[in-house]
Short mmCIF file of C-alpha atoms in Angstrom, two decimals:
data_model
loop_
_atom_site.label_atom_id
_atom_site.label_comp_id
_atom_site.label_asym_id
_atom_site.label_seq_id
_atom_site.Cartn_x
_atom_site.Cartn_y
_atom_site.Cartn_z
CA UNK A 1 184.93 148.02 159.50
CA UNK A 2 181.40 147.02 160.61
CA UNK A 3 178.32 147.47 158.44
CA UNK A 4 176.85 150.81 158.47
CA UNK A 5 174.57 153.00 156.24
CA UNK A 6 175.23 156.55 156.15
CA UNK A 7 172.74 159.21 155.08
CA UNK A 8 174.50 162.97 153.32
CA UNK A 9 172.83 164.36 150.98
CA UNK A 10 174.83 165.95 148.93
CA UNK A 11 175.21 168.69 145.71
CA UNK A 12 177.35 166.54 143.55
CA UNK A 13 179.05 162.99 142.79
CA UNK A 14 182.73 164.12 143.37
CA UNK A 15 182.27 163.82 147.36
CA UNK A 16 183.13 160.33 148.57
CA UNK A 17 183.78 160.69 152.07
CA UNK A 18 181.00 161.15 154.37
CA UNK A 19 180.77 165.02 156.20
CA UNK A 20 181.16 165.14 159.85
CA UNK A 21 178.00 164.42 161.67
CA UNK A 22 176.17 162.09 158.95
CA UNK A 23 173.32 160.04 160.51
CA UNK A 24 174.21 156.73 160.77
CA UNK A 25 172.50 153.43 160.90
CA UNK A 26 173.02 150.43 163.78
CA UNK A 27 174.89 147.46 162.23
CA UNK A 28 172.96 145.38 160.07
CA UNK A 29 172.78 142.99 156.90
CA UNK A 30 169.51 143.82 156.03
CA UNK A 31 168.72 147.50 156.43
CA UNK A 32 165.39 149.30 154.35
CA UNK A 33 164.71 153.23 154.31
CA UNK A 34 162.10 155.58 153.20
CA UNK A 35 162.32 158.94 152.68
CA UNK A 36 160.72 161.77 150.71
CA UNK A 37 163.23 163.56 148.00
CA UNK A 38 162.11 167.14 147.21
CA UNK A 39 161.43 168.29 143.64
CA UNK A 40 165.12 169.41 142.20
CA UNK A 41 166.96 167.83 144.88
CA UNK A 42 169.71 165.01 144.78
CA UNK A 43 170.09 162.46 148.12
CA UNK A 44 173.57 160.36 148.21
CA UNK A 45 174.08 157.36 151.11
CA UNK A 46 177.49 155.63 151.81
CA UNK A 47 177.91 152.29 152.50
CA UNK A 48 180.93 150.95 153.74
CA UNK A 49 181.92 147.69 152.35
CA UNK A 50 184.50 144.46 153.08
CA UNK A 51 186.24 142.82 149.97
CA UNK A 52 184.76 140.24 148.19
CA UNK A 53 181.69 140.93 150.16
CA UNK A 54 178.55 141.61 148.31
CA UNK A 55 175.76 144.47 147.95
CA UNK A 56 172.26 143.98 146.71
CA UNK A 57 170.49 147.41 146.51
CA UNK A 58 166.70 147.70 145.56
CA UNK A 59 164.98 150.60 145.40
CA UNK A 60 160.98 151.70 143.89
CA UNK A 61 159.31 154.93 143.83
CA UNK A 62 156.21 154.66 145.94
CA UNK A 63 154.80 158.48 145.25
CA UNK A 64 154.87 161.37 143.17
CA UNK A 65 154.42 162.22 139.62
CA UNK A 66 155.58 159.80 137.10
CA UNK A 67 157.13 157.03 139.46
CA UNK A 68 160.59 158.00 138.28
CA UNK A 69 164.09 158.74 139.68
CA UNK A 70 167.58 158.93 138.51
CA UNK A 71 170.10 156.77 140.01
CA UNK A 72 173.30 156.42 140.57
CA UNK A 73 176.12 153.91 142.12
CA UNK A 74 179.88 154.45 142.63
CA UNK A 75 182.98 152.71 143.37
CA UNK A 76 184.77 153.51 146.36
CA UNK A 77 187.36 155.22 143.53
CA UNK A 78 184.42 157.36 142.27
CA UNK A 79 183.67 154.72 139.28
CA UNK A 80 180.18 155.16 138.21
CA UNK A 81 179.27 151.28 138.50
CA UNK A 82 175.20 151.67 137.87
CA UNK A 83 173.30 154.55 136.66
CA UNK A 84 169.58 154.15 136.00
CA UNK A 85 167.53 156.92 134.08
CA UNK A 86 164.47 158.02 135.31
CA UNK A 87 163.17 154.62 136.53
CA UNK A 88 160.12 153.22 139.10
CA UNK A 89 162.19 150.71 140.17
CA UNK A 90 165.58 148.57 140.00
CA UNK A 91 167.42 145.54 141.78
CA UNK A 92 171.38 145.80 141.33
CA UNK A 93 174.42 143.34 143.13
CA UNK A 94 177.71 144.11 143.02
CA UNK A 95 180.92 142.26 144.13
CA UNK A 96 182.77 145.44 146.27
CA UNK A 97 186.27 145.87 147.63
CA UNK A 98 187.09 147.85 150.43
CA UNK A 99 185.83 151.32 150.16
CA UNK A 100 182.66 153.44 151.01
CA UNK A 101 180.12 152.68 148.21
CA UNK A 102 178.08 155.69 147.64
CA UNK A 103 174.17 155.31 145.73
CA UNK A 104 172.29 158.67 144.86
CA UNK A 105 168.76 159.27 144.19
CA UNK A 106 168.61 162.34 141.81
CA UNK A 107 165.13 164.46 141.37
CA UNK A 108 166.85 167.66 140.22
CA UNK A 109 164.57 166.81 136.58
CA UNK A 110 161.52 167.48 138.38
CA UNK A 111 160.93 170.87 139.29
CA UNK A 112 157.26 170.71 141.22
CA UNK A 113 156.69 166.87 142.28
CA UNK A 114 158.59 165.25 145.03
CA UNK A 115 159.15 161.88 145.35
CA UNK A 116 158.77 159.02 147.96
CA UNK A 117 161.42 156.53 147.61
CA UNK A 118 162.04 153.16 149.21
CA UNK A 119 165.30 151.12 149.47
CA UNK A 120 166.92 147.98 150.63
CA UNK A 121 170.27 146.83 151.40
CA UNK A 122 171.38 143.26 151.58
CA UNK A 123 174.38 142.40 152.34
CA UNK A 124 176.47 138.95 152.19
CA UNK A 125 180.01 137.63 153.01
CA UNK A 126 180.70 140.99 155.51
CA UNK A 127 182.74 138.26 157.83
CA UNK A 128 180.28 137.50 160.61
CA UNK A 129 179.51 134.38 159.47
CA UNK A 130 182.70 132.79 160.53
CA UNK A 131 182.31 134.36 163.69
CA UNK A 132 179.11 132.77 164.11
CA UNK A 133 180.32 129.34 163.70
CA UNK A 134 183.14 130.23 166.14
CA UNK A 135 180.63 131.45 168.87
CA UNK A 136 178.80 127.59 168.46
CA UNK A 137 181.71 125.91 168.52
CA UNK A 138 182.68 126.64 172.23
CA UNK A 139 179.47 126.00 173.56
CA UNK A 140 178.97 122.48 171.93
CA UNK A 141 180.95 119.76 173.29
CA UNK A 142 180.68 115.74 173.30
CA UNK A 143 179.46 115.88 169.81
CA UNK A 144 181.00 112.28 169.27
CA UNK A 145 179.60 110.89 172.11
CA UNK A 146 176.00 112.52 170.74
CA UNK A 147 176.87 111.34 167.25
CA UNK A 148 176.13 114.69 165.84
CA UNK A 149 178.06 116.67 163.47
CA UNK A 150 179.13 120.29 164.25
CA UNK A 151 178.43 121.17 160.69
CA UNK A 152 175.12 119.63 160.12
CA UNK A 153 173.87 121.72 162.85
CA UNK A 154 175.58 125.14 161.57
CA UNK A 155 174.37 124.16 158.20
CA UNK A 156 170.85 123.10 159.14
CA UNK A 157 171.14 127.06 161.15
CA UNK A 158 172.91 128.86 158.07
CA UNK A 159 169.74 127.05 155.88
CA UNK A 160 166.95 128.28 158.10
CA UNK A 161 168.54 131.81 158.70
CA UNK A 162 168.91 132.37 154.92
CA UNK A 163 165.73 131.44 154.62
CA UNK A 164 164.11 133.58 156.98
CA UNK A 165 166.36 136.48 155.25
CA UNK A 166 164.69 136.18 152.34
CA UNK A 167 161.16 135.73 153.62
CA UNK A 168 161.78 139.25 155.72
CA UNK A 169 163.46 140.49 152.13
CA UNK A 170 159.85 139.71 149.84
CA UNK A 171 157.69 140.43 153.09
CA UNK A 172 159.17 144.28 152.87
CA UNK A 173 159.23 144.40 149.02
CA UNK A 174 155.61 143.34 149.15
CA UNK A 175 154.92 146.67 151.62
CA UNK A 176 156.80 148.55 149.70
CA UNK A 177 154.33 147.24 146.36
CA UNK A 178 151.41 147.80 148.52
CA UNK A 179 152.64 151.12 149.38
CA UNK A 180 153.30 152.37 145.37
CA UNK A 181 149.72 150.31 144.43
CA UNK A 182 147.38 152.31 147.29
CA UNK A 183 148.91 155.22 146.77
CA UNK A 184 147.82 155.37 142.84
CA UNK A 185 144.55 153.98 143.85
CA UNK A 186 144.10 156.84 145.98
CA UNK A 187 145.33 159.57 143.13
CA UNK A 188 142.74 157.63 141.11
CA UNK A 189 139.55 157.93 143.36
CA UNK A 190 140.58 161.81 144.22
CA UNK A 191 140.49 162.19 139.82
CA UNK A 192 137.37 159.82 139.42
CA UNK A 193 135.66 162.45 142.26
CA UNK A 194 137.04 165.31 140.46
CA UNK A 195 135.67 164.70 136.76
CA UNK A 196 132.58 162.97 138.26
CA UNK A 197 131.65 166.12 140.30
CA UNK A 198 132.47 168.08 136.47
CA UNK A 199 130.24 166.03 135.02
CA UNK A 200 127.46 166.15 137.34
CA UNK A 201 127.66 170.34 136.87
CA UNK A 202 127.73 169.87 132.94
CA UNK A 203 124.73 167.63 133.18
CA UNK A 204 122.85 170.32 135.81
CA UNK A 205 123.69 173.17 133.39
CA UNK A 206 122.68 171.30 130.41
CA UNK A 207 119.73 170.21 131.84
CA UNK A 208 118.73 173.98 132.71
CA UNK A 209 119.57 175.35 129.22
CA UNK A 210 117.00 172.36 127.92
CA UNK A 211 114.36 173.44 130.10
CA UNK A 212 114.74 176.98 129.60
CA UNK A 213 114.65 176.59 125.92
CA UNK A 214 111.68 173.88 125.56
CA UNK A 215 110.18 176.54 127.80
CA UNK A 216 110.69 179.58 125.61
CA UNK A 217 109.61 177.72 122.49
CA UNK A 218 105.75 177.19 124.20
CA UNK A 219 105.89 181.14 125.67
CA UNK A 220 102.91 183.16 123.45
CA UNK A 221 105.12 186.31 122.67
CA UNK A 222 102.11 188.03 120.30
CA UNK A 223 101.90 191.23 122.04
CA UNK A 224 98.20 192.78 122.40
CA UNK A 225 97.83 196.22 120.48
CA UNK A 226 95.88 199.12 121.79
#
């Protein structure tokens, strides 16, 4: 079974096989999403996993009010493995079988705001590693006469590959950051502008009422008889 993400929203957590016609994602060890989750609405992904492989999801909020989400992870037998109250943000890794793992995002508290959510799979030990080494193995030869080792050079690659992983891994978690951080900035400035601009018409209205009455206090109101 190769490494795919499926996206179905659905109504409830009893479903855990995916409808005909889910979108589905290209093969991939690393895969991020964004997408927007209406006010009052509940979005569940599959994830079909190997056994003894393992599944890192992390997920933040980026918009909407309150930075908070309910979430939800279950065991291909419908085991609730994670579940995570109204939070901003979480990191979870679990060691899965074989089985479609299936996360939800729930929003169904929130009955005006919608949310903005990102998310991140990583996932280790789904069997192409060995596959890997296979490919380099019939394409270098002589390594005696060389006086190289086969598995220096797959673990120098497996060393620089992981590492690269996890540099594109805190690279997107940083946009994802930058993301959540501008978008309160900008809430911010919009309710700085709003209460300045309130301000400014308390001050212009106070400042008439002050003029009007200094002005009224100085007015001669004796009234000539005839």
């Amino acid at each position: 079974m190769g490494s795919r993400l499926l996206l179905v929203p659905l109504g409830c957590l009893v479903l855990l096989l995916p409808p005909p016609g889910a979108a589905e994602f290209s093969p991939s060890l690393d895969s991020d999403f964004t997408f927007t989750l209406p006010a009052g609405r509940k979005e569940c992904f599959y994830q079909p996993m190997r056994k003894e492989a393992s599944l890192e999801l992390e997920y933040q909020v980026l918009d909407g009010a309150g930075l908070d989400v309910d979430f939800h992870l279950l065991s291909p037998k419908g085991e609730t493995l994670v579940f995570d109250e109204r939070k901003s943000d979480g990191v979870h890794t679990v060691e899965t079988e074989d089985g479609d793992y299936m996360f939800c995002f729930d929003n169904t508290f929130s009955t005006i705001s919608e949310k903005v959510i990102f998310f991140e799979l990583i996932l280790d030990n789904m069997g192409e590693d060995g596959q890997d080494e296979e490919d380099w193995k019939k394409y270098v030869t002589g390594t005696d006469l060389l006086d190289m080792k086969l598995e220096d050079i797959l673990e120098s690659i497996n060393s620089v590959k992981a590492r690269l992983s996890k540099s594109v891994q805190i690279q997107t978690l940083l946009r994802a950051f930058e993301a959540r951080d501008r978008n309160i900035q900008e809430s911010n400035f919009d309710r700085v502008n709003f209460w300045s601009m309130v301000n400014l018409g308390v001050m212009v209205v106070v400042s008439a009422v002050q003029v009007y009455m200094l002005k009224s206090l100085f007015e001669d109101k004796r009234k000539s008889r005839t």
